[in-house]
């Protein structure tokens, strides 16, 4: 299975970028993992929140292929413990999913079109994190999930 993390906007933190790269390398030991960074929507000052969500949504939907399993990282999504997330990932692996697409949206969430295309919504926490730090947290949790599934000594219960 291939896993693609799609995010809106570049990170301006070298530290976060470095941490994401570290976990991306580790995840690539288990499966093909890539990160696609879509550019921020331009001229947001002249757009309403809905218009900005719509513009981001159109860019996101263009990234999806038929057959992709799309999971949104959403504050109102299902909150899973790390072991539960590992089992969730195992189900995707067992189901024959060729490409799992995980999406971190922009600052105002997702458009209705993106929600309609998604198969799952996951929440990393009830707390609010910057969209930049979420990249590192998700990459680490993905690595942790693979180590749990392989019974490797990274995760401690």
Short mmCIF file of C-alpha atoms in Angstrom, two decimals:
data_model
loop_
_atom_site.label_atom_id
_atom_site.label_comp_id
_atom_site.label_asym_id
_atom_site.label_seq_id
_atom_site.Cartn_x
_atom_site.Cartn_y
_atom_site.Cartn_z
CA UNK A 1 0.00 0.00 0.00
CA UNK A 2 1.09 3.54 -0.70
CA UNK A 3 0.33 6.29 1.82
CA UNK A 4 0.16 9.91 0.73
CA UNK A 5 -0.11 12.80 3.16
CA UNK A 6 -1.57 15.85 1.44
CA UNK A 7 -1.23 19.22 3.17
CA UNK A 8 -2.13 22.80 2.35
CA UNK A 9 0.77 25.26 2.48
CA UNK A 10 4.48 25.00 3.22
CA UNK A 11 5.86 24.90 6.71
CA UNK A 12 8.01 27.82 7.72
CA UNK A 13 9.73 25.85 10.48
CA UNK A 14 12.94 24.00 9.66
CA UNK A 15 12.57 22.03 12.90
CA UNK A 16 9.12 20.73 12.00
CA UNK A 17 10.25 20.01 8.45
CA UNK A 18 13.21 18.04 9.79
CA UNK A 19 11.02 16.04 12.18
CA UNK A 20 8.53 15.20 9.40
CA UNK A 21 11.41 14.09 7.16
CA UNK A 22 12.79 11.87 9.94
CA UNK A 23 9.51 10.02 10.40
CA UNK A 24 8.85 9.90 6.65
CA UNK A 25 12.17 8.04 6.21
CA UNK A 26 11.20 5.64 8.98
CA UNK A 27 7.73 4.99 7.53
CA UNK A 28 9.27 4.32 4.12
CA UNK A 29 10.86 1.19 5.61
CA UNK A 30 7.36 -0.28 5.84
CA UNK A 31 5.55 1.17 2.83
CA UNK A 32 5.85 3.86 0.21
CA UNK A 33 5.06 7.15 1.96
CA UNK A 34 4.95 10.53 0.28
CA UNK A 35 3.97 14.05 1.18
CA UNK A 36 2.29 16.41 -1.25
CA UNK A 37 2.28 20.09 -0.31
CA UNK A 38 -0.35 22.14 -2.11
CA UNK A 39 0.17 25.90 -2.28
CA UNK A 40 -1.83 28.19 -0.03
CA UNK A 41 -4.81 29.85 -1.66
CA UNK A 42 -3.84 33.32 -2.87
CA UNK A 43 -5.57 36.60 -2.03
CA UNK A 44 -7.34 35.20 1.01
CA UNK A 45 -8.07 38.68 2.34
CA UNK A 46 -10.57 39.17 -0.47
CA UNK A 47 -12.19 35.75 0.05
CA UNK A 48 -14.80 34.62 2.53
CA UNK A 49 -14.04 31.59 4.68
CA UNK A 50 -16.38 29.51 2.51
CA UNK A 51 -14.66 30.67 -0.69
CA UNK A 52 -11.26 29.79 0.77
CA UNK A 53 -12.49 26.32 1.82
CA UNK A 54 -13.96 25.82 -1.65
CA UNK A 55 -10.72 26.82 -3.40
CA UNK A 56 -8.68 24.51 -1.17
CA UNK A 57 -11.25 21.76 -1.65
CA UNK A 58 -11.01 21.96 -5.44
CA UNK A 59 -7.21 21.64 -5.23
CA UNK A 60 -7.52 18.67 -2.86
CA UNK A 61 -10.10 16.78 -4.90
CA UNK A 62 -7.84 17.05 -7.97
CA UNK A 63 -5.25 15.02 -5.99
CA UNK A 64 -7.60 12.09 -5.38
CA UNK A 65 -7.75 9.13 -7.73
CA UNK A 66 -10.54 6.62 -8.10
CA UNK A 67 -9.92 3.79 -5.66
CA UNK A 68 -8.11 5.97 -3.11
CA UNK A 69 -9.17 5.62 0.51
CA UNK A 70 -9.37 9.22 1.71
CA UNK A 71 -9.02 9.98 5.43
CA UNK A 72 -9.31 13.52 6.73
CA UNK A 73 -7.51 14.70 9.84
CA UNK A 74 -10.41 16.63 11.31
CA UNK A 75 -11.05 18.01 14.78
CA UNK A 76 -14.49 16.36 14.73
CA UNK A 77 -13.14 13.02 13.56
CA UNK A 78 -12.85 9.75 15.43
CA UNK A 79 -10.25 9.91 18.16
CA UNK A 80 -8.17 6.73 18.38
CA UNK A 81 -5.45 5.59 20.76
CA UNK A 82 -2.21 4.61 19.02
CA UNK A 83 -2.96 0.88 19.21
CA UNK A 84 -6.45 1.50 17.80
CA UNK A 85 -4.96 3.56 14.98
CA UNK A 86 -2.57 0.70 14.22
CA UNK A 87 -5.54 -1.69 13.95
CA UNK A 88 -7.36 0.86 11.75
CA UNK A 89 -4.29 0.96 9.49
CA UNK A 90 -4.13 -2.85 9.45
CA UNK A 91 -7.72 -2.93 8.17
CA UNK A 92 -6.71 -0.64 5.29
CA UNK A 93 -3.74 -2.93 4.54
CA UNK A 94 -5.91 -6.07 4.68
CA UNK A 95 -8.66 -4.59 2.52
CA UNK A 96 -6.34 -4.25 -0.46
CA UNK A 97 -6.34 -0.46 -0.42
CA UNK A 98 -3.73 0.58 -2.96
CA UNK A 99 -3.43 4.18 -1.87
CA UNK A 100 -4.37 5.67 1.47
CA UNK A 101 -4.61 9.45 1.21
CA UNK A 102 -4.52 11.35 4.50
CA UNK A 103 -5.38 15.04 4.29
CA UNK A 104 -4.55 17.98 6.53
CA UNK A 105 -6.70 20.88 5.39
CA UNK A 106 -6.27 24.60 5.65
CA UNK A 107 -7.06 26.81 8.64
CA UNK A 108 -10.83 26.71 8.11
CA UNK A 109 -11.28 22.99 7.59
CA UNK A 110 -12.64 21.21 4.55
CA UNK A 111 -15.23 22.00 1.90
CA UNK A 112 -18.41 19.96 1.60
CA UNK A 113 -16.99 18.42 -1.58
CA UNK A 114 -13.96 17.07 0.30
CA UNK A 115 -16.12 15.76 3.15
CA UNK A 116 -18.32 13.98 0.58
CA UNK A 117 -15.29 12.28 -1.00
CA UNK A 118 -13.77 11.14 2.30
CA UNK A 119 -14.13 7.63 3.69
CA UNK A 120 -12.98 8.47 7.21
CA UNK A 121 -12.36 11.35 9.58
CA UNK A 122 -9.71 10.98 12.24
CA UNK A 123 -8.81 13.32 15.07
CA UNK A 124 -5.35 13.36 16.62
CA UNK A 125 -6.65 15.04 19.76
CA UNK A 126 -9.42 17.22 21.11
CA UNK A 127 -6.76 19.90 21.48
CA UNK A 128 -6.08 22.31 18.64
CA UNK A 129 -2.66 22.12 16.99
CA UNK A 130 -1.15 24.22 14.23
CA UNK A 131 -1.47 22.66 10.79
CA UNK A 132 2.31 22.55 10.68
CA UNK A 133 2.83 20.55 13.88
CA UNK A 134 0.03 18.15 12.90
CA UNK A 135 2.26 16.97 10.04
CA UNK A 136 4.94 15.85 12.49
CA UNK A 137 2.45 14.33 14.94
CA UNK A 138 0.73 12.33 12.18
CA UNK A 139 4.01 11.13 10.67
CA UNK A 140 5.16 9.96 14.11
CA UNK A 141 1.85 8.18 14.77
CA UNK A 142 2.05 6.47 11.39
CA UNK A 143 5.54 5.22 12.22
CA UNK A 144 4.34 4.15 15.67
CA UNK A 145 1.42 2.25 14.10
CA UNK A 146 3.77 0.24 11.88
CA UNK A 147 6.03 -0.61 14.83
CA UNK A 148 2.98 -1.74 16.82
CA UNK A 149 1.83 -3.96 13.95
CA UNK A 150 5.32 -5.48 13.69
CA UNK A 151 5.75 -5.89 17.46
CA UNK A 152 8.85 -3.72 17.40
CA UNK A 153 10.02 -2.10 20.66
CA UNK A 154 9.20 1.55 19.82
CA UNK A 155 5.76 1.68 21.47
CA UNK A 156 5.30 1.03 25.19
CA UNK A 157 1.90 0.16 26.63
#
